[in-house]
PDB file of C-alpha atoms in Angstrom:
ATOM      1  CA  VAL F 296      -4.347   1.138  -1.622  1.00  0.00           C
ATOM      2  CA  ILE F 297      -2.920   4.245  -3.280  1.00  0.00           C
ATOM      3  CA  LEU F 298       0.274   4.613  -5.307  1.00  0.00           C
ATOM      4  CA  ARG F 299       1.602   8.186  -5.235  1.00  0.00           C
ATOM      5  CA  ASP F 300       4.600   9.716  -6.959  1.00  0.00           C
ATOM      6  CA  LYS F 301       7.247  11.750  -5.108  1.00  0.00           C
ATOM      7  CA  ALA F 302       5.184  14.920  -5.577  1.00  0.00           C
ATOM      8  CA  GLY F 303       2.128  13.298  -3.979  1.00  0.00           C
ATOM      9  CA  LYS F 304       0.165  12.843  -7.229  1.00  0.00           C
ATOM     10  CA  THR F 305      -2.029   9.729  -7.241  1.00  0.00           C
ATOM     11  CA  LEU F 306      -0.902   7.293  -9.949  1.00  0.00           C
ATOM     12  CA  ALA F 307      -3.076   4.258  -9.168  1.00  0.00           C
ATOM     13  CA  VAL F 308      -5.805   3.206  -6.730  1.00  0.00           C
ATOM     14  CA  ALA F 309      -7.139  -0.254  -5.833  1.00  0.00           C
ATOM     15  CA  ARG F 310      -9.640  -1.514  -3.286  1.00  0.00           C
ATOM     16  CA  THR F 311      -8.534  -4.088  -0.768  1.00  0.00           C
ATOM     17  CA  PRO F 312     -10.650  -7.044   0.258  1.00  0.00           C
ATOM     18  CA  ARG F 313     -11.843  -7.165   3.840  1.00  0.00           C
ATOM     19  CA  LEU F 314      -9.302  -8.680   6.199  1.00  0.00           C
ATOM     20  CA  ARG F 315     -10.221 -10.639   9.291  1.00  0.00           C
ATOM     21  CA  ALA F 316      -9.121  -9.110  12.552  1.00  0.00           C
ATOM     22  CA  PRO F 317      -5.795 -10.557  13.736  1.00  0.00           C
ATOM     23  CA  THR F 318      -7.286 -12.059  16.893  1.00  0.00           C
ATOM     24  CA  ASP F 319      -4.475 -14.630  16.875  1.00  0.00           C
ATOM     25  CA  LEU F 320      -1.875 -11.810  16.613  1.00  0.00           C
ATOM     26  CA  VAL F 321      -0.750 -13.101  13.203  1.00  0.00           C
ATOM     27  CA  PRO F 322      -0.796 -10.383  10.496  1.00  0.00           C
ATOM     28  CA  LYS F 323      -3.437 -10.823   7.790  1.00  0.00           C
ATOM     29  CA  THR F 324      -2.527 -10.109   4.165  1.00  0.00           C
ATOM     30  CA  ALA F 325      -4.241  -9.694   0.806  1.00  0.00           C
ATOM     31  CA  LEU F 326      -2.990  -9.490  -2.774  1.00  0.00           C
ATOM     32  CA  VAL F 327      -3.800  -6.163  -4.439  1.00  0.00           C
ATOM     33  CA  LYS F 328      -3.032  -5.303  -8.075  1.00  0.00           C
ATOM     34  CA  LEU F 329      -2.441  -1.708  -9.168  1.00  0.00           C
ATOM     35  CA  ARG F 330      -2.635  -0.532 -12.785  1.00  0.00           C
ATOM     36  CA  VAL F 331       0.495   1.608 -12.957  1.00  0.00           C
ATOM     37  CA  PRO F 332       0.882   4.105 -15.823  1.00  0.00           C
ATOM     38  CA  THR F 333       3.532   2.932 -18.307  1.00  0.00           C
ATOM     39  CA  ASN F 334       5.553   6.147 -17.918  1.00  0.00           C
ATOM     40  CA  ALA F 335       5.673   5.987 -14.109  1.00  0.00           C
ATOM     41  CA  ALA F 336       9.251   6.025 -12.746  1.00  0.00           C
ATOM     42  CA  LEU F 337       8.280   4.581  -9.307  1.00  0.00           C
ATOM     43  CA  ASP F 338      11.648   5.429  -7.736  1.00  0.00           C
ATOM     44  CA  GLY F 339      10.863   6.828  -4.307  1.00  0.00           C
ATOM     45  CA  ASP F 340       7.095   6.678  -4.826  1.00  0.00           C
ATOM     46  CA  THR F 341       4.860   5.515  -1.981  1.00  0.00           C
ATOM     47  CA  ILE F 342       2.164   2.902  -1.530  1.00  0.00           C
ATOM     48  CA  THR F 343      -0.335   3.681   1.210  1.00  0.00           C
ATOM     49  CA  ILE F 344      -3.259   1.830   2.731  1.00  0.00           C
ATOM     50  CA  GLU F 345      -5.979   4.319   3.653  1.00  0.00           C
ATOM     51  CA  SER F 346      -8.845   3.081   5.779  1.00  0.00           C
ATOM     52  CA  THR F 347     -12.350   4.278   5.030  1.00  0.00           C
ATOM     53  CA  GLY F 348     -13.880   2.557   8.035  1.00  0.00           C
ATOM     54  CA  THR F 349     -15.202   4.106  11.201  1.00  0.00           C
ATOM     55  CA  ILE F 350     -12.869   2.218  13.533  1.00  0.00           C
ATOM     56  CA  PRO F 351      -9.829   4.374  14.329  1.00  0.00           C
ATOM     57  CA  GLU F 352      -6.342   3.109  13.518  1.00  0.00           C
ATOM     58  CA  THR F 353      -4.076   2.205  16.427  1.00  0.00           C
ATOM     59  CA  THR F 354      -1.167   3.677  14.461  1.00  0.00           C
ATOM     60  CA  LEU F 355      -0.627   5.103  10.973  1.00  0.00           C
ATOM     61  CA  MET F 356       3.104   4.353  11.148  1.00  0.00           C
ATOM     62  CA  ASN F 357       2.779   1.055   9.250  1.00  0.00           C
ATOM     63  CA  ASN F 358       0.380   2.149   6.483  1.00  0.00           C
ATOM     64  CA  THR F 359       2.922   3.587   4.008  1.00  0.00           C
ATOM     65  CA  VAL F 360       5.893   2.049   2.210  1.00  0.00           C
ATOM     66  CA  ARG F 361       8.380   4.060   0.123  1.00  0.00           C
ATOM     67  CA  LEU F 362       9.549   2.170  -2.963  1.00  0.00           C
ATOM     68  CA  PRO F 363      13.320   1.766  -3.227  1.00  0.00           C
ATOM     69  CA  SER F 364      15.319   4.000  -5.513  1.00  0.00           C
ATOM     70  CA  PRO F 365      16.515   3.131  -8.081  1.00  0.00           C
ATOM     71  CA  LEU F 366      13.858   0.577  -8.862  1.00  0.00           C
ATOM     72  CA  SER F 367      14.962  -1.769 -11.643  1.00  0.00           C
ATOM     73  CA  VAL F 368      12.116  -4.289 -11.353  1.00  0.00           C
ATOM     74  CA  ALA F 369       8.720  -3.677  -9.759  1.00  0.00           C
ATOM     75  CA  PRO F 370       8.698  -6.301  -6.965  1.00  0.00           C
ATOM     76  CA  PRO F 371       5.563  -7.207  -5.045  1.00  0.00           C
ATOM     77  CA  VAL F 372       5.378  -4.894  -2.035  1.00  0.00           C
ATOM     78  CA  SER F 373       4.018  -6.192   1.233  1.00  0.00           C
ATOM     79  CA  LEU F 374       2.939  -3.929   4.058  1.00  0.00           C
ATOM     80  CA  ALA F 375       2.746  -6.911   6.406  1.00  0.00           C
ATOM     81  CA  GLY F 376       5.275  -6.814   9.172  1.00  0.00           C
ATOM     82  CA  ARG F 377       6.090  -3.119   8.767  1.00  0.00           C
TER      83      ARG F 377
END
């Protein structure tokens, strides 16, 4: 998981645990914590899941979320269901 600012600069990176394949068609989720720099604005920044595996993605359309602007409180962001 990568947090990037509006300019594309990487602000934080975290590894995700392995997720079981959704053989039952129910999305699988995991909690990931990012250490965000204290001076990070976050408004309009993105969180992206980037796969390092050898199995190709069906789609990349659901791997990035843009944080809302203005962001008053840093809520947990879930990529499930997107």
